[in-house]
Amino acid sequence: MPFRTALSGLNAASTQLRVLGNNIANSSTVGFKKSRTEFADVVPAGSLGTASNTVGSGVKVSAITQQFTQGNVNFTDNNLDLANSGQGFFIVSDNGVNSYTRAGNFGVDRQGFVVNTQSQRVQAFQADAAGTITGAINDLQLDRSDIPPSATTSIDAGINLDATSLIPGNLVPTNSFTVPNTTILDGDATTGTTFNSPNFTAVDQYGANQTLNVRFVKLAGADQFDMFLVQGGTTFAAAANPITATAIPTSTTFAWDADGAGSQSATTVTVNTSAITGITAAANGDTTAATAVSAVTGSQQSAFFASDTTTFNNSTSVNVFDSLGSPHLLTTYFRRTGVPNTWEVYGTVDGTAVGGANNLVFSNAGAVVTPAAPSTITLPAYTPPGGAAAMNLSIDVADLSQYGSAFSVNSLVQNGFTTGRLNGIDVGETGIVTASFTNGQTRTLAQVALANFSNPQGLNQLGDTSWAETFGSGAPLISAPGSGSLGLIQSGAEEGSNVDLTEQLVGMITAQRNFQANAQVITTADTITQTIINIR
């Protein structure tokens, strides 16, 4: 009778319904993989029937297999939520015992370890102090300690200097003109008397020659004179204090404006009669003398003052850091000289000059030729206040150019930083775990490891959406995401269940029909049995 056969069908359908129900129940479980019921027919052992007359004994469940197809990726706000977009499993460890999961909903425990919801620690390839990934696999831990500061040593500059810039600043004689005692006067000069010296030539701020005349006017006071500079009929204003003739200077330097707006401050002149020769009149204690200015044509010389924007063409600033992490403002000034394709570079730190002029020479094509490769300007050591070590700064000018376009700063990067605290964690698609800090620095901490198996169907299901290796699965093949057949990592996302509810509900209807049909077989067999029993 077919009771046993029908009963096996009922058992198989019941198992299928349980599998389908479990799939439906876990349709929202992160990393869950649906199962499928596999059936096989049953043939009595030792049957002597031939191929044409053998009758089977029913059905059995041959296997319940996991379906490791990709689930939907759902995005979250947690950067440590990880989704694997291909083959492979995350490795988690509990006291050194590894298990494998597709559920990437991770967080951080109080010790900084990255863990799953069962407090199992995520395994990763570790990085050394330089951020290089090593082959060692261990628990992934986030170091929350501050990173120490690093003093600035170099600044990489990408700047264009305008080739059409004018030569800035005041051009003054490189040599002071002398005032020799060439004219000797008898006795005291009469008040109001004007003494003219010979004309001389000086160079103005634009490089043009200007003819000037020095005049001394006797004042009412003893041995006092006003000194004037006259240029082109324009008399420069006299200083508030007159010149007292108490000493004859060996040389005198004048400063003036070419437009006549400036004036020369009072100069003291001492008369030493014992040093005066060639006097034909009787000399007494009141002997006075006038001096003549010899004509000297000086060559132009640049004058730079950080506080005077007319003495340089352009400047740019960047914060640099000392050994204690304190910021200091490094300002670099660029001044074009009268020599073609030549500039002067000056530096100040917090307003304090660091060294003098550094020459910067460009080729006719606008590229740096001086300083020669590696094209670095090294500033003298600067010792900041507050106990920090001396700062040794160098400016890489290899990327500077001199083209006929406006001054522009394309890049200005220094290599120092202040202390920083952990500000965020990011995981790249290849599993690289990068920490970002409040000082703008980043550090490579580790690389998430993935494991694959020759036969994932052979894994032992542990619950909590995790599996353990078995002899049937083979040993884990551990590597970095994206290598070989392993998938890539999506940070801030979770892989959902791969259960298709529509598919499961249709399967449930089918299993129900199978159950009902097998039940009907039992009903029919029972009716037949009753008929046999009732035969008289």
Coordinates of C-alpha atoms in Angstrom, one line a residue:
M1 CA 0.0 0.0 0.0
P2 CA 1.2 3.6 -0.7
F3 CA 1.0 4.8 2.9
R4 CA 4.7 5.0 3.3
T5 CA 5.2 6.7 0.0
A6 CA 2.6 9.3 0.7
L7 CA 4.0 9.9 4.2
S8 CA 7.5 10.6 2.7
G9 CA 5.8 13.2 0.5
L10 CA 4.2 14.8 3.4
N11 CA 7.5 15.0 5.3
A12 CA 9.3 16.4 2.3
A13 CA 6.6 19.1 1.7
S14 CA 6.6 19.9 5.4
T15 CA 10.4 20.4 5.3
Q16 CA 10.1 22.6 2.2
L17 CA 7.4 24.7 4.0
R18 CA 9.7 25.2 7.0
V19 CA 12.6 26.3 4.7
L20 CA 10.4 28.7 2.8
G21 CA 9.0 30.1 6.1
N22 CA 12.5 30.6 7.4
N23 CA 13.4 32.5 4.2
I24 CA 10.4 34.7 4.5
A25 CA 11.1 35.4 8.2
N26 CA 14.6 36.6 7.4
S27 CA 13.7 38.7 4.3
S28 CA 14.9 41.8 6.3
T29 CA 18.0 40.2 8.0
V30 CA 21.3 41.9 7.0
G31 CA 23.5 39.5 5.1
F32 CA 21.0 36.6 5.2
K33 CA 21.3 34.0 2.5
K34 CA 18.2 32.1 1.5
S35 CA 18.0 28.3 1.5
R36 CA 16.6 25.9 -1.0
T37 CA 15.2 22.4 -0.4
E38 CA 16.6 19.7 -2.6
F39 CA 14.6 16.5 -3.1
A40 CA 15.6 12.9 -4.2
D41 CA 13.5 9.9 -4.8
V42 CA 13.8 6.7 -2.7
V43 CA 14.3 3.3 -4.2
P44 CA 14.0 0.2 -1.9
A45 CA 17.4 -1.4 -1.2
G46 CA 17.9 -4.8 -2.7
S47 CA 15.0 -4.5 -5.1
L48 CA 15.1 -7.4 -7.7
G49 CA 12.8 -5.6 -10.1
T50 CA 14.0 -4.7 -13.6
A51 CA 14.2 -1.2 -15.0
S52 CA 10.7 -1.6 -16.4
N53 CA 8.9 -2.6 -13.2
T54 CA 10.8 -1.1 -10.3
V55 CA 8.5 1.0 -8.0
G56 CA 10.0 3.7 -5.9
S57 CA 9.4 4.1 -2.1
G58 CA 8.7 7.8 -2.0
V59 CA 10.8 11.0 -1.7
K60 CA 13.4 12.4 0.7
V61 CA 15.1 15.7 1.3
S62 CA 18.6 15.2 0.0
A63 CA 19.9 18.6 1.0
I64 CA 19.1 22.1 2.1
T65 CA 21.5 24.3 0.3
Q66 CA 22.5 28.0 0.9
Q67 CA 22.1 30.3 -2.1
F68 CA 25.0 32.8 -1.9
T69 CA 23.7 35.2 -4.5
Q70 CA 24.1 38.9 -4.1
G71 CA 21.6 40.7 -1.9
N72 CA 20.4 44.3 -2.4
V73 CA 22.8 47.0 -1.1
N74 CA 21.2 49.5 1.3
F75 CA 23.0 52.7 2.2
T76 CA 23.4 53.9 5.8
D77 CA 24.9 56.8 7.6
N78 CA 27.6 54.7 9.3
N79 CA 31.0 54.6 7.4
L80 CA 31.8 51.3 9.2
D81 CA 28.8 49.6 7.6
L82 CA 30.4 47.5 4.8
A83 CA 28.8 45.7 1.9
N84 CA 30.7 43.2 -0.3
S85 CA 29.6 43.7 -3.9
G86 CA 31.0 40.3 -5.0
Q87 CA 32.3 37.0 -3.7
G88 CA 33.8 36.5 -0.4
F89 CA 33.1 36.8 3.3
F90 CA 34.1 39.1 6.1
I91 CA 36.3 37.5 8.7
V92 CA 35.3 37.9 12.4
S93 CA 37.0 36.5 15.4
D94 CA 35.9 35.5 18.9
N95 CA 38.8 34.8 21.1
G96 CA 40.9 33.6 18.2
V97 CA 38.2 31.5 16.6
N98 CA 37.3 32.7 13.2
S99 CA 33.9 32.7 11.5
Y100 CA 32.7 34.1 8.2
T101 CA 29.8 36.4 7.5
R102 CA 28.2 38.6 4.8
A103 CA 26.6 40.9 7.3
G104 CA 28.7 44.1 7.4
N105 CA 26.9 46.1 10.0
F106 CA 29.9 46.9 12.1
G107 CA 30.6 49.4 14.9
V108 CA 33.3 50.2 17.5
D109 CA 33.5 48.9 21.0
R110 CA 34.9 50.8 24.0
Q111 CA 38.4 49.6 23.3
G112 CA 38.4 50.9 19.7
F113 CA 38.0 47.4 18.1
V114 CA 35.7 47.2 15.1
V115 CA 33.1 44.6 15.9
N116 CA 29.8 43.1 14.7
T117 CA 26.6 42.9 16.7
Q118 CA 27.9 39.8 18.4
S119 CA 31.0 41.6 19.6
Q120 CA 33.2 39.5 17.2
R121 CA 36.2 41.5 16.0
V122 CA 36.7 42.2 12.3
Q123 CA 40.0 40.9 10.9
A124 CA 42.2 43.1 8.7
F125 CA 45.7 43.3 7.3
Q126 CA 47.7 45.7 9.5
A127 CA 49.6 48.8 8.4
D128 CA 53.0 49.8 9.7
A129 CA 54.0 53.3 11.0
A130 CA 54.5 54.5 7.4
G131 CA 51.0 53.4 6.4
T132 CA 52.2 50.4 4.3
I133 CA 49.9 47.4 4.5
T134 CA 51.7 44.2 5.7
G135 CA 50.7 40.6 5.4
A136 CA 49.8 40.2 9.1
I137 CA 46.1 39.7 9.9
N138 CA 44.8 40.8 13.2
D139 CA 41.9 42.5 15.0
L140 CA 41.0 45.8 13.4
Q141 CA 41.5 48.5 16.1
L142 CA 41.1 52.3 15.7
D143 CA 43.8 54.2 17.5
R144 CA 42.1 57.2 19.1
S145 CA 45.2 58.9 20.4
D146 CA 46.3 62.3 19.1
I147 CA 48.9 62.4 16.4
P148 CA 52.0 64.6 17.4
P149 CA 52.8 67.7 15.4
S150 CA 55.4 67.8 12.7
A151 CA 57.5 70.9 12.0
T152 CA 57.4 72.4 8.5
T153 CA 60.6 71.9 6.5
S154 CA 59.6 72.5 2.9
I155 CA 57.1 74.5 0.9
D156 CA 56.2 73.6 -2.6
A157 CA 55.2 76.6 -4.6
G158 CA 53.5 76.8 -7.9
I159 CA 53.4 80.5 -8.8
N160 CA 53.4 82.5 -12.0
L161 CA 55.3 85.9 -11.9
D162 CA 54.1 88.5 -14.4
A163 CA 56.8 89.0 -17.0
T164 CA 55.4 92.4 -17.8
S165 CA 55.7 93.7 -14.2
L166 CA 57.3 97.1 -13.6
I167 CA 60.4 97.4 -11.5
P168 CA 59.1 98.5 -8.1
G169 CA 60.4 100.7 -5.3
N170 CA 62.7 103.7 -5.0
L171 CA 66.0 103.6 -7.0
V172 CA 68.7 105.4 -5.0
P173 CA 72.4 106.0 -5.7
T174 CA 74.6 103.1 -4.6
N175 CA 77.3 105.7 -3.6
S176 CA 76.8 108.7 -1.4
F177 CA 78.2 111.9 -2.9
T178 CA 81.0 113.6 -1.0
V179 CA 81.1 117.1 0.3
P180 CA 84.7 118.2 0.2
N181 CA 85.8 121.5 1.7
T182 CA 86.6 123.2 -1.6
T183 CA 85.4 126.7 -1.1
I184 CA 86.8 128.8 1.8
L185 CA 85.1 132.1 2.9
D186 CA 86.7 134.9 4.9
G187 CA 85.0 135.4 8.3
D188 CA 81.4 135.1 9.2
A189 CA 78.8 134.7 6.5
T190 CA 76.2 137.4 6.3
T191 CA 72.7 136.4 7.3
G192 CA 70.6 135.6 4.2
T193 CA 73.6 135.0 2.0
T194 CA 73.1 132.0 -0.3
F195 CA 76.0 129.8 -1.3
N196 CA 75.5 127.6 -4.3
S197 CA 77.4 124.4 -4.8
P198 CA 78.2 122.8 -8.3
N199 CA 75.4 120.8 -9.9
F200 CA 75.5 117.0 -9.6
T201 CA 73.5 114.2 -11.2
A202 CA 71.5 111.5 -9.3
V203 CA 69.2 108.7 -10.5
D204 CA 65.5 108.8 -9.6
Q205 CA 63.2 105.9 -8.8
Y206 CA 62.5 105.3 -12.5
G207 CA 66.2 105.1 -13.5
A208 CA 66.3 108.6 -15.0
N209 CA 69.1 111.1 -14.4
Q210 CA 68.2 114.2 -12.5
T211 CA 70.4 117.4 -12.1
L212 CA 70.3 118.9 -8.6
N213 CA 72.0 121.9 -6.9
V214 CA 72.7 122.2 -3.2
R215 CA 72.2 125.7 -1.7
F216 CA 73.2 126.8 1.8
V217 CA 71.5 130.0 3.2
K218 CA 73.0 131.7 6.3
L219 CA 70.6 132.2 9.2
A220 CA 70.6 134.8 11.9
G221 CA 71.8 132.2 14.5
A222 CA 75.5 131.7 15.0
D223 CA 76.9 129.2 12.6
Q224 CA 73.5 128.1 11.3
F225 CA 72.5 127.4 7.7
D226 CA 69.5 126.1 5.8
M227 CA 70.4 123.6 3.2
F228 CA 68.1 123.2 0.1
L229 CA 68.1 120.9 -2.9
V230 CA 67.0 122.5 -6.1
Q231 CA 66.0 120.5 -9.2
G232 CA 64.6 122.0 -12.4
G233 CA 63.7 125.2 -10.7
T234 CA 61.9 123.4 -7.9
T235 CA 63.4 124.0 -4.4
F236 CA 62.8 121.3 -1.9
A237 CA 61.5 122.5 1.4
A238 CA 64.0 123.2 4.1
A239 CA 64.0 121.0 7.2
A240 CA 62.6 122.3 10.5
N241 CA 66.0 122.4 12.1
P242 CA 68.9 124.4 10.5
I243 CA 72.4 123.1 10.0
T244 CA 74.9 124.1 12.6
A245 CA 78.4 124.5 11.3
T246 CA 80.3 122.7 14.0
A247 CA 81.9 119.9 12.0
I248 CA 82.8 119.2 8.4
P249 CA 81.4 115.8 7.5
T250 CA 83.5 113.4 5.4
S251 CA 80.4 112.6 3.4
T252 CA 76.7 113.3 3.4
T253 CA 73.9 111.2 1.9
F254 CA 70.7 113.0 0.7
A255 CA 67.3 111.5 0.1
W256 CA 64.7 113.3 -2.0
D257 CA 61.7 112.9 -4.2
A258 CA 62.1 113.7 -7.9
D259 CA 58.8 115.7 -7.8
G260 CA 60.1 118.0 -5.1
A261 CA 57.8 116.9 -2.4
G262 CA 60.5 115.7 0.0
S263 CA 63.0 117.5 2.1
Q264 CA 66.4 116.7 3.7
S265 CA 66.6 116.5 7.5
A266 CA 69.0 118.8 9.3
T267 CA 72.6 117.9 9.0
T268 CA 75.3 119.0 11.4
V269 CA 78.5 120.5 9.9
T270 CA 81.5 121.1 12.1
V271 CA 84.2 123.6 11.1
N272 CA 87.7 122.5 12.1
T273 CA 89.8 125.6 11.2
S274 CA 93.0 123.7 11.8
A275 CA 92.2 121.3 9.0
I276 CA 91.4 124.1 6.5
T277 CA 94.3 125.0 4.3
G278 CA 94.8 127.8 1.7
I279 CA 93.2 130.6 3.8
T280 CA 94.4 134.0 2.7
A281 CA 92.5 136.1 5.2
A282 CA 93.2 136.3 8.9
A283 CA 91.3 133.5 10.7
N284 CA 89.6 133.9 14.0
G285 CA 87.3 131.8 16.1
D286 CA 84.3 132.7 14.0
T287 CA 85.8 131.5 10.8
T288 CA 83.1 129.8 8.7
A289 CA 83.3 127.8 5.6
A290 CA 81.0 126.5 2.9
T291 CA 81.4 123.2 1.3
A292 CA 80.9 122.2 -2.3
V293 CA 79.1 119.0 -3.4
S294 CA 81.1 117.1 -6.0
A295 CA 79.0 115.7 -8.8
V296 CA 78.6 111.9 -8.5
T297 CA 76.4 109.8 -10.7
G298 CA 75.4 106.7 -8.7
S299 CA 74.1 103.4 -10.1
Q300 CA 70.6 102.4 -9.1
Q301 CA 70.0 100.0 -6.2
S302 CA 66.8 98.2 -5.1
A303 CA 65.3 99.0 -1.7
F304 CA 62.9 96.4 -0.1
F305 CA 60.7 97.0 2.8
A306 CA 58.0 94.4 3.8
S307 CA 55.8 97.2 5.1
D308 CA 56.0 99.2 1.9
T309 CA 54.0 97.7 -1.0
T310 CA 55.7 99.9 -3.5
T311 CA 59.0 98.1 -2.9
F312 CA 57.9 94.7 -4.2
N313 CA 55.7 93.3 -6.9
N314 CA 53.8 90.5 -5.2
S315 CA 53.6 88.5 -2.1
T316 CA 51.9 85.3 -0.8
S317 CA 51.6 83.8 2.6
V318 CA 51.1 80.3 4.1
N319 CA 51.0 79.0 7.7
V320 CA 54.0 76.9 8.7
F321 CA 54.3 75.0 11.9
D322 CA 57.1 74.7 14.5
S323 CA 58.1 71.6 16.4
L324 CA 55.4 72.2 19.0
G325 CA 52.7 72.5 16.4
S326 CA 52.3 76.3 16.8
P327 CA 51.4 78.1 13.5
H328 CA 53.6 80.9 12.1
L329 CA 52.9 83.0 9.0
L330 CA 55.5 82.7 6.3
T331 CA 55.2 85.5 3.8
T332 CA 57.3 85.4 0.6
Y333 CA 57.9 88.6 -1.4
F334 CA 58.8 88.8 -5.1
R335 CA 60.6 91.8 -6.4
R336 CA 61.6 92.3 -10.0
T337 CA 65.0 93.8 -10.6
G338 CA 66.5 95.8 -13.4
V339 CA 68.3 92.8 -14.8
P340 CA 66.2 91.0 -17.4
N341 CA 64.4 87.8 -16.2
T342 CA 65.7 88.3 -12.7
W343 CA 63.7 88.6 -9.5
E344 CA 64.6 88.9 -5.8
V345 CA 62.8 86.7 -3.2
Y346 CA 62.5 87.8 0.4
G347 CA 61.0 85.9 3.3
T348 CA 59.5 86.9 6.7
V349 CA 58.1 84.8 9.5
D350 CA 55.5 86.5 11.6
G351 CA 56.8 89.8 10.2
T352 CA 60.4 89.1 11.1
A353 CA 62.8 89.1 8.1
V354 CA 64.5 85.7 7.5
G355 CA 67.7 86.4 5.6
G356 CA 68.1 88.8 2.7
A357 CA 67.5 88.7 -1.0
N358 CA 67.5 85.4 -2.9
N359 CA 68.0 85.6 -6.7
L360 CA 65.5 84.0 -8.9
V361 CA 66.4 83.9 -12.6
F362 CA 64.2 82.6 -15.5
S363 CA 65.0 81.5 -19.0
N364 CA 63.6 83.2 -22.1
A365 CA 61.0 80.5 -22.0
G366 CA 59.8 81.5 -18.5
A367 CA 61.3 78.5 -16.7
V368 CA 63.5 78.7 -13.6
V369 CA 67.2 78.4 -14.2
T370 CA 68.5 79.9 -11.0
P371 CA 68.7 78.3 -8.5
A372 CA 69.7 75.3 -10.4
A373 CA 68.0 71.9 -9.9
P374 CA 66.6 70.9 -7.4
S375 CA 65.6 74.6 -7.6
T376 CA 65.3 75.2 -3.8
I377 CA 65.7 78.4 -1.9
T378 CA 66.8 77.7 1.7
L379 CA 66.0 80.3 4.3
P380 CA 68.3 80.9 7.3
A381 CA 67.1 79.1 10.5
Y382 CA 64.4 80.9 12.4
T383 CA 63.9 80.3 16.1
P384 CA 60.3 80.9 17.1
P385 CA 59.3 82.1 20.6
G386 CA 57.8 79.6 23.1
G387 CA 60.6 77.0 23.3
A388 CA 60.2 75.3 19.9
A389 CA 63.2 74.1 18.0
A390 CA 64.7 76.3 15.2
M391 CA 62.8 76.1 12.0
N392 CA 64.8 75.3 8.8
L393 CA 62.6 76.2 5.8
S394 CA 63.2 75.6 2.2
I395 CA 61.0 76.8 -0.7
D396 CA 60.8 74.5 -3.8
V397 CA 60.6 77.0 -6.7
A398 CA 60.9 74.4 -9.5
D399 CA 57.2 75.0 -10.5
L400 CA 57.5 78.8 -10.6
S401 CA 57.1 80.4 -14.0
Q402 CA 57.5 83.9 -15.5
Y403 CA 54.9 84.3 -18.2
G404 CA 53.2 87.4 -19.6
S405 CA 50.0 86.9 -17.5
A406 CA 48.8 88.1 -14.2
F407 CA 50.5 87.0 -10.9
S408 CA 48.8 83.8 -9.7
V409 CA 49.3 81.3 -7.0
N410 CA 48.4 77.9 -8.4
S411 CA 49.6 75.8 -5.4
L412 CA 51.3 76.5 -2.1
V413 CA 51.8 73.4 0.0
Q414 CA 53.8 73.0 3.2
N415 CA 54.6 69.6 4.8
G416 CA 54.1 70.5 8.5
F417 CA 51.0 70.2 10.7
T418 CA 49.8 70.8 14.3
T419 CA 48.6 68.0 16.6
G420 CA 45.3 66.4 15.6
R421 CA 42.5 64.2 17.0
L422 CA 40.7 61.4 15.3
N423 CA 37.8 63.0 13.3
G424 CA 36.5 60.2 11.1
I425 CA 37.0 56.8 9.5
D426 CA 36.7 55.9 5.8
V427 CA 36.9 52.5 4.1
G428 CA 37.8 52.4 0.4
E429 CA 36.6 49.9 -2.1
T430 CA 39.7 47.8 -1.7
G431 CA 39.2 47.7 2.0
I432 CA 41.8 50.4 3.0
V433 CA 40.8 51.9 6.3
T434 CA 41.8 55.5 6.5
A435 CA 41.6 57.7 9.6
S436 CA 41.2 61.5 9.2
F437 CA 42.3 64.0 11.9
T438 CA 41.3 67.5 12.9
N439 CA 44.5 68.9 11.5
G440 CA 43.7 67.7 8.0
Q441 CA 46.1 64.7 8.1
T442 CA 45.1 61.2 7.2
R443 CA 46.6 57.8 8.2
T444 CA 46.2 54.4 6.7
L445 CA 45.4 52.0 9.6
A446 CA 44.6 48.7 7.9
Q447 CA 43.0 46.8 5.1
V448 CA 39.8 44.8 5.6
A449 CA 40.4 41.1 4.7
L450 CA 38.0 38.9 2.8
A451 CA 37.9 35.1 2.6
N452 CA 36.5 32.9 -0.1
F453 CA 36.0 29.1 -0.3
S454 CA 36.3 26.5 -3.0
N455 CA 32.8 25.2 -2.0
P456 CA 30.8 27.8 -0.1
Q457 CA 27.9 25.3 0.0
G458 CA 30.0 23.2 2.3
L459 CA 30.1 25.8 5.0
N460 CA 28.5 25.0 8.3
Q461 CA 25.7 27.5 9.2
L462 CA 26.2 28.8 12.7
G463 CA 23.4 31.3 13.0
D464 CA 23.7 35.1 13.4
T465 CA 24.3 35.1 9.6
S466 CA 27.7 33.5 10.0
W467 CA 29.4 30.3 8.9
A468 CA 32.3 28.1 9.8
E469 CA 34.7 26.3 7.6
T470 CA 34.4 22.5 7.2
F471 CA 36.2 19.8 5.4
G472 CA 33.7 20.1 2.6
S473 CA 34.1 23.8 2.2
G474 CA 37.9 23.7 2.0
A475 CA 40.3 26.1 3.8
P476 CA 39.6 29.8 3.5
L477 CA 41.4 31.7 0.7
I478 CA 42.2 35.1 2.4
S479 CA 43.1 38.1 0.4
A480 CA 42.3 41.8 -0.1
P481 CA 39.0 43.1 -1.6
G482 CA 39.1 43.3 -5.3
S483 CA 41.8 40.8 -5.8
G484 CA 41.1 37.6 -7.6
S485 CA 37.4 36.7 -7.5
L486 CA 36.8 38.7 -4.4
G487 CA 34.3 41.6 -4.5
L488 CA 34.8 45.3 -3.7
I489 CA 33.8 47.0 -0.6
Q490 CA 31.0 49.7 -0.4
S491 CA 31.4 51.8 2.7
G492 CA 28.3 53.2 4.4
A493 CA 26.2 50.4 3.1
E494 CA 24.8 47.0 4.1
E495 CA 24.0 44.0 2.0
G496 CA 20.4 43.0 2.7
S497 CA 18.8 39.6 2.5
N498 CA 18.7 37.9 -0.9
V499 CA 15.2 36.6 -0.3
D500 CA 12.7 37.3 -3.0
L501 CA 9.3 37.3 -1.3
T502 CA 7.4 36.7 -4.4
E503 CA 9.5 33.7 -5.2
Q504 CA 9.1 32.4 -1.7
L505 CA 5.3 32.8 -1.7
V506 CA 4.9 31.0 -5.0
G507 CA 7.1 28.2 -3.6
M508 CA 4.9 28.1 -0.5
I509 CA 1.8 27.6 -2.7
T510 CA 3.6 24.8 -4.5
A511 CA 4.6 23.1 -1.3
Q512 CA 1.1 23.4 0.0
R513 CA -0.3 21.7 -3.1
N514 CA 2.3 18.9 -2.7
F515 CA 1.3 18.4 0.9
Q516 CA -2.4 18.3 0.0
A517 CA -1.8 15.9 -2.9
N518 CA 0.2 13.5 -0.6
A519 CA -2.5 13.7 2.0
Q520 CA -5.0 12.8 -0.7
V521 CA -2.9 9.7 -1.5
I522 CA -3.2 8.7 2.1
T523 CA -7.0 9.3 2.0
T524 CA -7.3 7.2 -1.1
A525 CA -5.2 4.4 0.3
D526 CA -7.3 4.4 3.5
T527 CA -10.5 4.1 1.4
I528 CA -9.0 1.1 -0.5
T529 CA -8.0 -0.5 2.8
Q530 CA -11.5 -0.1 4.2
T531 CA -12.9 -1.6 1.1
I532 CA -10.7 -4.7 1.5
I533 CA -11.6 -5.0 5.2
N534 CA -15.3 -4.9 4.3
I535 CA -15.1 -7.7 1.8
R536 CA -17.2 -10.6 3.1

